Amino acid sequence: MLQTKDNIILTIQRNQNQIRGFGVKRLGLFGSFVREEQNSESDIDLLVEFEPGKKTFDNLMRLYFVLKELFNQPIELVTTESLSPYIKPYIISEVEYADITP
């Protein structure tokens, strides 16, 4: 079954305790799923923002593997800082954040 935007957001929210355990402050969806243009080849594009002092390689990679397992399909996990200045405004304007507040 093809994932949907609502299903992805709901999955993130249902797993918020585990996700926050990696120091995640915000996790948002962007790309084809937000625009509802996804197909069977689409990966899930996610933008992560970490709490101060929590952005480490280990936290990023552990989060990546947990999300990949949750969705059982390819994901693209990026930080705001890693975005190209040329595409950053477009991503920021379309990202939809999951509510993972404690």
Coordinates of N, CA and C in Angstrom, one line a residue, residues 22-69:
F22 N 16.0 10.8 20.4 CA 17.2 11.1 19.7 C 17.5 12.6 19.7
G23 N 16.8 13.4 20.5 CA 17.1 14.8 20.6 C 16.4 15.6 19.5
V24 N 15.3 15.0 18.9 CA 14.6 15.7 17.9 C 13.7 16.8 18.5
K25 N 13.8 18.0 18.0 CA 12.9 19.1 18.3 C 11.7 19.1 17.4
R26 N 11.9 19.0 16.1 CA 10.8 19.0 15.1 C 11.2 18.1 14.0
L27 N 10.2 17.5 13.4 CA 10.3 16.6 12.3 C 9.2 16.8 11.3
G28 N 9.5 17.2 10.1 CA 8.5 17.6 9.1 C 8.7 16.9 7.8
L29 N 7.6 16.8 7.1 CA 7.5 16.1 5.8 C 7.5 17.2 4.7
F30 N 8.2 16.9 3.6 CA 8.2 17.8 2.5 C 8.3 17.0 1.2
G31 N 8.2 17.6 0.1 CA 8.4 16.9 -1.2 C 7.1 16.4 -1.7
S32 N 7.2 15.3 -2.5 CA 6.1 14.7 -3.2 C 4.9 14.3 -2.3
F33 N 5.2 13.9 -1.1 CA 4.0 13.4 -0.3 C 3.2 14.6 0.2
V34 N 3.9 15.7 0.5 CA 3.1 17.0 0.9 C 2.3 17.5 -0.3
R35 N 2.9 17.4 -1.4 CA 2.2 17.9 -2.6 C 1.2 16.9 -3.2
E36 N 1.2 15.7 -2.6 CA 0.3 14.6 -3.0 C 0.6 14.2 -4.5
E37 N 1.9 14.2 -4.8 CA 2.4 13.8 -6.1 C 3.2 12.5 -6.0
Q38 N 3.1 11.8 -4.9 CA 3.9 10.6 -4.7 C 3.5 9.5 -5.6
N39 N 4.5 8.6 -5.9 CA 4.2 7.4 -6.6 C 4.9 6.2 -6.0
S40 N 4.9 5.1 -6.6 CA 5.6 3.9 -6.0 C 7.1 4.0 -5.9
E41 N 7.7 5.0 -6.6 CA 9.1 5.2 -6.6 C 9.5 6.3 -5.7
S42 N 8.6 7.0 -5.1 CA 8.9 8.1 -4.2 C 9.5 7.7 -2.9
D43 N 10.5 8.5 -2.5 CA 11.0 8.3 -1.2 C 10.3 9.3 -0.3
I44 N 10.4 9.2 1.0 CA 9.8 10.0 2.0 C 10.8 11.1 2.4
D45 N 10.6 12.3 2.1 CA 11.5 13.4 2.4 C 11.1 14.0 3.8
L46 N 12.1 14.0 4.7 CA 11.9 14.5 6.1 C 12.9 15.5 6.5
L47 N 12.5 16.6 7.1 CA 13.4 17.6 7.6 C 13.4 17.5 9.1
V48 N 14.6 17.4 9.7 CA 14.7 17.2 11.1 C 15.4 18.5 11.7
E49 N 14.9 18.9 12.9 CA 15.6 19.9 13.7 C 15.8 19.3 15.0
F50 N 17.1 19.4 15.5 CA 17.5 18.8 16.8 C 17.5 19.9 17.9
E51 N 17.3 19.4 19.1 CA 17.4 20.3 20.3 C 18.9 20.7 20.3
P52 N 19.1 21.9 20.9 CA 20.5 22.4 21.0 C 21.4 21.3 21.7
G53 N 22.6 21.1 21.0 CA 23.5 20.1 21.6 C 23.2 18.7 21.3
K54 N 22.1 18.4 20.6 CA 21.7 17.0 20.3 C 22.0 16.6 18.9
K55 N 22.4 17.5 18.0 CA 22.6 17.2 16.6 C 24.0 16.5 16.5
T56 N 24.0 15.1 16.6 CA 25.2 14.4 16.5 C 25.0 13.4 15.3
F57 N 26.1 12.9 14.8 CA 26.0 11.9 13.8 C 25.3 10.6 14.3
D58 N 25.5 10.2 15.5 CA 24.8 9.0 16.0 C 23.3 9.2 16.1
N59 N 22.9 10.4 16.6 CA 21.5 10.6 16.7 C 20.8 10.7 15.3
L60 N 21.5 11.3 14.4 CA 21.0 11.4 13.0 C 20.8 10.0 12.4
M61 N 21.9 9.2 12.5 CA 21.8 7.9 11.9 C 20.8 6.9 12.6
R62 N 20.8 7.0 13.9 CA 19.8 6.2 14.6 C 18.4 6.6 14.2
L63 N 18.1 7.9 14.2 CA 16.8 8.3 13.7 C 16.5 7.9 12.3
Y64 N 17.5 8.0 11.4 CA 17.3 7.5 10.0 C 16.9 6.0 10.0
F65 N 17.6 5.2 10.7 CA 17.3 3.8 10.6 C 15.9 3.4 11.3
V66 N 15.6 4.1 12.3 CA 14.2 3.9 12.9 C 13.1 4.3 12.0
L67 N 13.3 5.5 11.3 CA 12.3 6.0 10.4 C 12.2 5.1 9.2
K68 N 13.3 4.6 8.7 CA 13.3 3.7 7.5 C 12.6 2.4 7.9
E69 N 12.7 1.9 9.1 CA 12.0 0.7 9.5 C 10.5 1.0 9.7

